[in-house]
Amino acid sequence: MMELLLFQASALLYLAATAAAFVYLDSREPRWSRWMLRLLGAGAALHLASFACRLAAFWAAPDHRFLIPIHSLFGALSFMSLAVALTFFAVEVRHRLGILGAFVLPWACAGSVAAFWRSWGAASTELGALGPSLQSGWMNLHPVLLMSAYALLANAFGVGLALLVQENQIKSRRPSELCYRLPAIDDLDRLHYALVFFAFPVLAAGILSGGLWAHGAWGRFWGWDAKETWALITAVVYASYLHLRGFAGWRGRKTVYMAMAGFACALFTFIGVNFMSRLHDYL
């Protein structure tokens, strides 16, 4: 019960932080940026406390000891929204680009609200017994890596969206004040690339660890299940982005569109494929 109360409070704080980010986007008051960061930090702190309670409850069962419980839809959504929030918090502390909160924090808000909705239903029973294939140390690696990669890519999506807005502002004959408040296109492009650059090896390691887990659990490394196939498609799209951005001289709008296509594939792999793959469906 304490876990859910802390999580639901953190979800409300994420919602408030997102609202503050949109107010700051529409105003020139720096206090709203500070409030966004405070609310986000408080939400992340409560979220971490909630996760600690979840770990304690999960580890109470002998066959769960030292396993991280993000095998369920609630657990995965909760962990990803926390990772999105922490990633943006780190970016904001380092770069002080508060105006980007309106482009990034909706993903943390959406993930936490979806998990909040899930918490009213099956979340209280998701800490029950695990099947034999889930009682593995790979559960601490495979889903953690993938959710962390998705969080980095969600931040990259938001930065890319800001880049597209800024480019449209600059090309407009009458740019609004937003044009002068958003970072320069080159700065956004570099931040966007850095986020994808760090996310890709995490994504690749997550896919590889899933194959190794599958080999130990089912005797095969790759089975072309829908989840596996779309995970590979996602990795190929982002690998193409990195190649074109790093070696072919692509910049700006073209690379953002490619990365956005990759993020659409990532979202489909995370949520959409669950309706097609019984093997990888969440509890």
Short mmCIF file of C-alpha atoms in Angstrom, two decimals:
data_model
loop_
_atom_site.label_atom_id
_atom_site.label_comp_id
_atom_site.label_asym_id
_atom_site.label_seq_id
_atom_site.Cartn_x
_atom_site.Cartn_y
_atom_site.Cartn_z
CA MET A 1 0.00 0.00 0.00
CA MET A 2 2.79 2.45 0.88
CA GLU A 3 4.44 1.71 -2.47
CA LEU A 4 1.33 2.66 -4.40
CA LEU A 5 0.67 5.80 -2.33
CA LEU A 6 4.23 7.01 -2.93
CA PHE A 7 4.03 6.18 -6.62
CA GLN A 8 0.68 7.91 -7.07
CA ALA A 9 2.04 11.01 -5.30
CA SER A 10 5.06 10.98 -7.63
CA ALA A 11 2.77 10.72 -10.66
CA LEU A 12 0.86 13.80 -9.49
CA LEU A 13 4.15 15.67 -9.03
CA TYR A 14 5.24 14.72 -12.56
CA LEU A 15 1.92 16.07 -13.80
CA ALA A 16 2.49 19.31 -11.88
CA ALA A 17 6.06 19.57 -13.21
CA THR A 18 4.79 19.13 -16.76
CA ALA A 19 2.16 21.81 -16.19
CA ALA A 20 4.86 24.17 -14.85
CA ALA A 21 6.96 23.43 -17.94
CA PHE A 22 4.11 24.46 -20.24
CA VAL A 23 3.49 27.62 -18.21
CA TYR A 24 7.18 28.46 -18.57
CA LEU A 25 6.98 27.77 -22.32
CA ASP A 26 4.23 30.38 -22.58
CA SER A 27 5.79 32.93 -20.27
CA ARG A 28 9.09 34.64 -19.56
CA GLU A 29 9.06 33.94 -15.83
CA PRO A 30 12.14 31.93 -14.78
CA ARG A 31 10.41 30.97 -11.53
CA TRP A 32 8.28 28.48 -13.47
CA SER A 33 11.42 26.75 -14.69
CA ARG A 34 12.65 26.52 -11.12
CA TRP A 35 9.31 25.15 -9.99
CA MET A 36 9.40 22.59 -12.78
CA LEU A 37 12.79 21.35 -11.57
CA ARG A 38 11.71 21.29 -7.92
CA LEU A 39 8.51 19.39 -8.66
CA LEU A 40 10.35 16.99 -10.93
CA GLY A 41 13.01 16.36 -8.30
CA ALA A 42 10.40 15.78 -5.60
CA GLY A 43 8.48 13.43 -7.88
CA ALA A 44 11.60 11.45 -8.71
CA ALA A 45 12.52 11.22 -5.00
CA LEU A 46 9.07 9.84 -4.09
CA HIS A 47 9.24 7.54 -7.09
CA LEU A 48 12.58 6.14 -5.92
CA ALA A 49 11.12 5.62 -2.43
CA SER A 50 8.16 3.81 -4.00
CA PHE A 51 10.51 1.59 -5.97
CA ALA A 52 12.45 0.80 -2.79
CA CYS A 53 9.19 -0.31 -1.12
CA ARG A 54 8.41 -2.43 -4.16
CA LEU A 55 11.81 -4.10 -3.96
CA ALA A 56 11.35 -4.85 -0.25
CA ALA A 57 7.95 -6.43 -0.86
CA PHE A 58 9.20 -8.40 -3.85
CA TRP A 59 12.30 -9.70 -2.09
CA ALA A 60 10.18 -11.05 0.75
CA ALA A 61 9.58 -14.16 -1.39
CA PRO A 62 12.58 -16.56 -1.46
CA ASP A 63 12.46 -17.09 -5.24
CA HIS A 64 12.39 -13.29 -5.86
CA ARG A 65 15.51 -12.43 -3.86
CA PHE A 66 17.62 -9.76 -5.56
CA LEU A 67 15.43 -9.64 -8.69
CA ILE A 68 14.16 -6.26 -9.95
CA PRO A 69 10.35 -6.37 -10.42
CA ILE A 70 9.76 -4.69 -13.77
CA HIS A 71 8.39 -7.78 -15.52
CA SER A 72 4.80 -6.47 -15.35
CA LEU A 73 3.24 -3.64 -17.34
CA PHE A 74 2.92 -1.54 -14.20
CA GLY A 75 6.54 -2.18 -13.27
CA ALA A 76 7.84 -1.42 -16.77
CA LEU A 77 5.81 1.78 -17.14
CA SER A 78 6.81 2.94 -13.67
CA PHE A 79 10.51 2.26 -14.24
CA MET A 80 10.52 3.92 -17.66
CA SER A 81 8.77 7.08 -16.43
CA LEU A 82 11.29 7.26 -13.57
CA ALA A 83 14.17 6.87 -16.02
CA VAL A 84 12.73 9.58 -18.30
CA ALA A 85 12.39 11.93 -15.33
CA LEU A 86 15.90 11.25 -14.02
CA THR A 87 17.45 11.64 -17.48
CA PHE A 88 15.80 15.00 -18.05
CA PHE A 89 16.63 16.08 -14.50
CA ALA A 90 20.30 15.34 -15.21
CA VAL A 91 20.18 17.18 -18.56
CA GLU A 92 18.45 20.15 -16.95
CA VAL A 93 20.91 20.38 -14.06
CA ARG A 94 23.81 20.27 -16.52
CA HIS A 95 22.50 22.52 -19.31
CA ARG A 96 19.71 24.59 -17.71
CA LEU A 97 17.42 24.26 -20.70
CA GLY A 98 14.17 24.52 -18.78
CA ILE A 99 12.19 25.39 -21.88
CA LEU A 100 12.74 21.82 -23.13
CA GLY A 101 10.65 20.50 -20.25
CA ALA A 102 7.46 21.06 -22.24
CA PHE A 103 8.86 18.83 -25.00
CA VAL A 104 10.27 16.03 -22.82
CA LEU A 105 8.27 15.77 -19.59
CA PRO A 106 4.99 14.74 -21.26
CA TRP A 107 6.63 11.31 -21.77
CA ALA A 108 7.38 10.97 -18.05
CA CYS A 109 3.87 12.19 -17.35
CA ALA A 110 2.28 9.78 -19.84
CA GLY A 111 4.20 6.79 -18.50
CA SER A 112 3.43 7.56 -14.88
CA VAL A 113 -0.25 8.29 -15.58
CA ALA A 114 -0.57 5.00 -17.48
CA ALA A 115 1.08 3.17 -14.58
CA PHE A 116 -1.14 5.16 -12.16
CA TRP A 117 -4.19 3.85 -14.02
CA ARG A 118 -2.73 0.34 -13.97
CA SER A 119 -2.09 0.63 -10.22
CA TRP A 120 -5.83 0.68 -9.54
CA GLY A 121 -6.18 -2.79 -11.05
CA ALA A 122 -3.68 -5.58 -11.20
CA ALA A 123 -0.69 -3.80 -9.70
CA SER A 124 -1.35 -5.11 -6.19
CA THR A 125 -1.12 -8.71 -7.42
CA GLU A 126 1.87 -8.26 -9.74
CA LEU A 127 4.33 -9.22 -7.00
CA GLY A 128 3.08 -12.81 -6.92
CA ALA A 129 4.96 -15.95 -7.86
CA LEU A 130 7.18 -15.86 -10.94
CA GLY A 131 7.31 -18.55 -13.60
CA PRO A 132 10.55 -20.54 -13.90
CA SER A 133 11.81 -18.56 -16.91
CA LEU A 134 11.49 -15.27 -14.99
CA GLN A 135 13.44 -16.52 -11.97
CA SER A 136 16.68 -15.46 -13.57
CA GLY A 137 19.32 -12.81 -13.04
CA TRP A 138 18.70 -11.74 -16.63
CA MET A 139 15.54 -10.03 -15.33
CA ASN A 140 17.85 -7.51 -13.65
CA LEU A 141 19.54 -6.75 -16.95
CA HIS A 142 17.32 -7.24 -20.01
CA PRO A 143 14.23 -5.14 -19.10
CA VAL A 144 16.28 -2.60 -17.12
CA LEU A 145 18.52 -1.92 -20.13
CA LEU A 146 15.59 -1.66 -22.54
CA MET A 147 13.52 0.66 -20.33
CA SER A 148 16.61 2.84 -19.76
CA ALA A 149 17.23 3.00 -23.52
CA TYR A 150 13.59 3.93 -24.17
CA ALA A 151 13.88 6.70 -21.56
CA LEU A 152 16.94 8.17 -23.28
CA LEU A 153 15.19 7.93 -26.64
CA ALA A 154 12.07 9.64 -25.23
CA ASN A 155 14.28 12.53 -24.15
CA ALA A 156 15.84 12.57 -27.62
CA PHE A 157 12.36 12.67 -29.18
CA GLY A 158 11.48 15.74 -27.13
CA VAL A 159 14.73 17.50 -28.06
CA GLY A 160 14.16 16.61 -31.71
CA LEU A 161 10.66 18.06 -31.57
CA ALA A 162 12.08 21.28 -30.14
CA LEU A 163 14.59 21.35 -33.01
CA LEU A 164 11.81 21.08 -35.58
CA VAL A 165 9.87 23.89 -33.88
CA GLN A 166 12.98 26.08 -33.81
CA GLU A 167 13.73 25.42 -37.46
CA ASN A 168 10.18 26.36 -38.42
CA GLN A 169 10.47 29.50 -36.31
CA ILE A 170 13.71 30.54 -38.01
CA LYS A 171 12.28 29.95 -41.49
CA SER A 172 9.14 31.90 -40.63
CA ARG A 173 8.93 35.48 -41.79
CA ARG A 174 7.57 36.44 -38.41
CA PRO A 175 9.22 34.28 -35.76
CA SER A 176 7.62 34.46 -32.36
CA GLU A 177 9.40 35.11 -29.06
CA LEU A 178 9.77 31.33 -28.74
CA CYS A 179 12.48 31.47 -31.40
CA TYR A 180 14.68 33.55 -29.12
CA ARG A 181 14.06 31.37 -26.07
CA LEU A 182 14.74 27.97 -27.61
CA PRO A 183 18.39 26.89 -27.89
CA ALA A 184 20.16 27.26 -31.22
CA ILE A 185 19.53 24.53 -33.79
CA ASP A 186 23.16 23.36 -33.65
CA ASP A 187 22.96 23.01 -29.86
CA LEU A 188 19.72 21.05 -30.08
CA ASP A 189 21.18 18.87 -32.82
CA ARG A 190 24.22 18.03 -30.68
CA LEU A 191 22.10 17.23 -27.63
CA HIS A 192 19.76 15.10 -29.73
CA TYR A 193 22.71 13.17 -31.16
CA ALA A 194 24.32 12.71 -27.74
CA LEU A 195 21.13 11.21 -26.30
CA VAL A 196 20.73 8.75 -29.17
CA PHE A 197 24.46 7.99 -29.12
CA PHE A 198 24.27 6.96 -25.46
CA ALA A 199 20.94 5.17 -25.88
CA PHE A 200 21.97 2.93 -28.77
CA PRO A 201 24.56 0.73 -26.99
CA VAL A 202 22.13 0.39 -24.07
CA LEU A 203 19.41 -0.69 -26.50
CA ALA A 204 21.76 -3.13 -28.25
CA ALA A 205 22.90 -4.60 -24.91
CA GLY A 206 19.25 -5.00 -23.89
CA ILE A 207 18.46 -6.93 -27.06
CA LEU A 208 21.59 -9.09 -26.72
CA SER A 209 20.84 -9.89 -23.08
CA GLY A 210 17.31 -10.88 -24.09
CA GLY A 211 18.74 -13.34 -26.61
CA LEU A 212 21.04 -14.84 -24.00
CA TRP A 213 18.14 -15.10 -21.56
CA ALA A 214 16.01 -16.79 -24.24
CA HIS A 215 18.80 -19.26 -25.00
CA GLY A 216 18.98 -20.28 -21.36
CA ALA A 217 15.20 -20.40 -20.87
CA TRP A 218 13.98 -21.82 -24.18
CA GLY A 219 17.10 -23.21 -25.85
CA ARG A 220 17.28 -20.70 -28.68
CA PHE A 221 18.85 -17.26 -29.01
CA TRP A 222 16.46 -15.79 -31.57
CA GLY A 223 13.02 -16.93 -32.64
CA TRP A 224 11.66 -14.05 -34.75
CA ASP A 225 8.84 -13.47 -32.30
CA ALA A 226 7.04 -10.16 -33.01
CA LYS A 227 8.75 -8.47 -30.04
CA GLU A 228 12.17 -9.66 -31.15
CA THR A 229 11.55 -8.63 -34.75
CA TRP A 230 10.42 -5.11 -33.89
CA ALA A 231 13.26 -4.69 -31.40
CA LEU A 232 15.66 -5.50 -34.25
CA ILE A 233 13.87 -3.06 -36.57
CA THR A 234 14.19 -0.35 -33.91
CA ALA A 235 17.92 -1.02 -33.54
CA VAL A 236 18.45 -0.95 -37.32
CA VAL A 237 16.66 2.42 -37.65
CA TYR A 238 18.76 3.98 -34.90
CA ALA A 239 21.96 2.42 -36.26
CA SER A 240 21.11 4.02 -39.62
CA TYR A 241 20.55 7.35 -37.88
CA LEU A 242 23.95 7.16 -36.17
CA HIS A 243 25.67 6.23 -39.42
CA LEU A 244 24.05 9.01 -41.43
CA ARG A 245 24.54 11.57 -38.65
CA GLY A 246 28.12 10.58 -37.91
CA PHE A 247 29.53 9.65 -41.31
CA ALA A 248 27.26 10.95 -44.07
CA GLY A 249 26.97 14.51 -42.84
CA TRP A 250 23.21 14.47 -42.14
CA ARG A 251 22.08 17.17 -39.72
CA GLY A 252 18.90 18.78 -38.48
CA ARG A 253 15.48 17.91 -39.80
CA LYS A 254 16.39 14.76 -41.75
CA THR A 255 18.08 13.07 -38.81
CA VAL A 256 15.29 14.09 -36.44
CA TYR A 257 12.69 12.50 -38.70
CA MET A 258 14.71 9.28 -38.83
CA ALA A 259 15.12 9.23 -35.05
CA MET A 260 11.40 9.87 -34.62
CA ALA A 261 10.67 6.89 -36.86
CA GLY A 262 12.96 4.86 -34.63
CA PHE A 263 11.12 6.04 -31.53
CA ALA A 264 7.80 5.08 -33.11
CA CYS A 265 9.25 1.59 -33.62
CA ALA A 266 10.44 1.57 -29.99
CA LEU A 267 6.96 2.49 -28.74
CA PHE A 268 5.40 -0.21 -30.89
CA THR A 269 7.95 -2.72 -29.57
CA PHE A 270 7.22 -1.69 -25.99
CA ILE A 271 3.41 -1.49 -26.08
CA GLY A 272 1.90 -2.39 -29.46
CA VAL A 273 3.59 -5.76 -29.92
CA ASN A 274 2.11 -6.99 -26.62
CA PHE A 275 -1.14 -7.54 -28.49
CA MET A 276 0.69 -9.73 -31.03
CA SER A 277 3.13 -11.70 -28.85
CA ARG A 278 1.89 -13.96 -26.08
CA LEU A 279 5.50 -14.96 -25.37
CA HIS A 280 6.53 -11.41 -24.46
CA ASP A 281 3.22 -10.11 -23.08
CA TYR A 282 3.36 -8.25 -19.77
CA LEU A 283 1.58 -9.58 -16.72
#
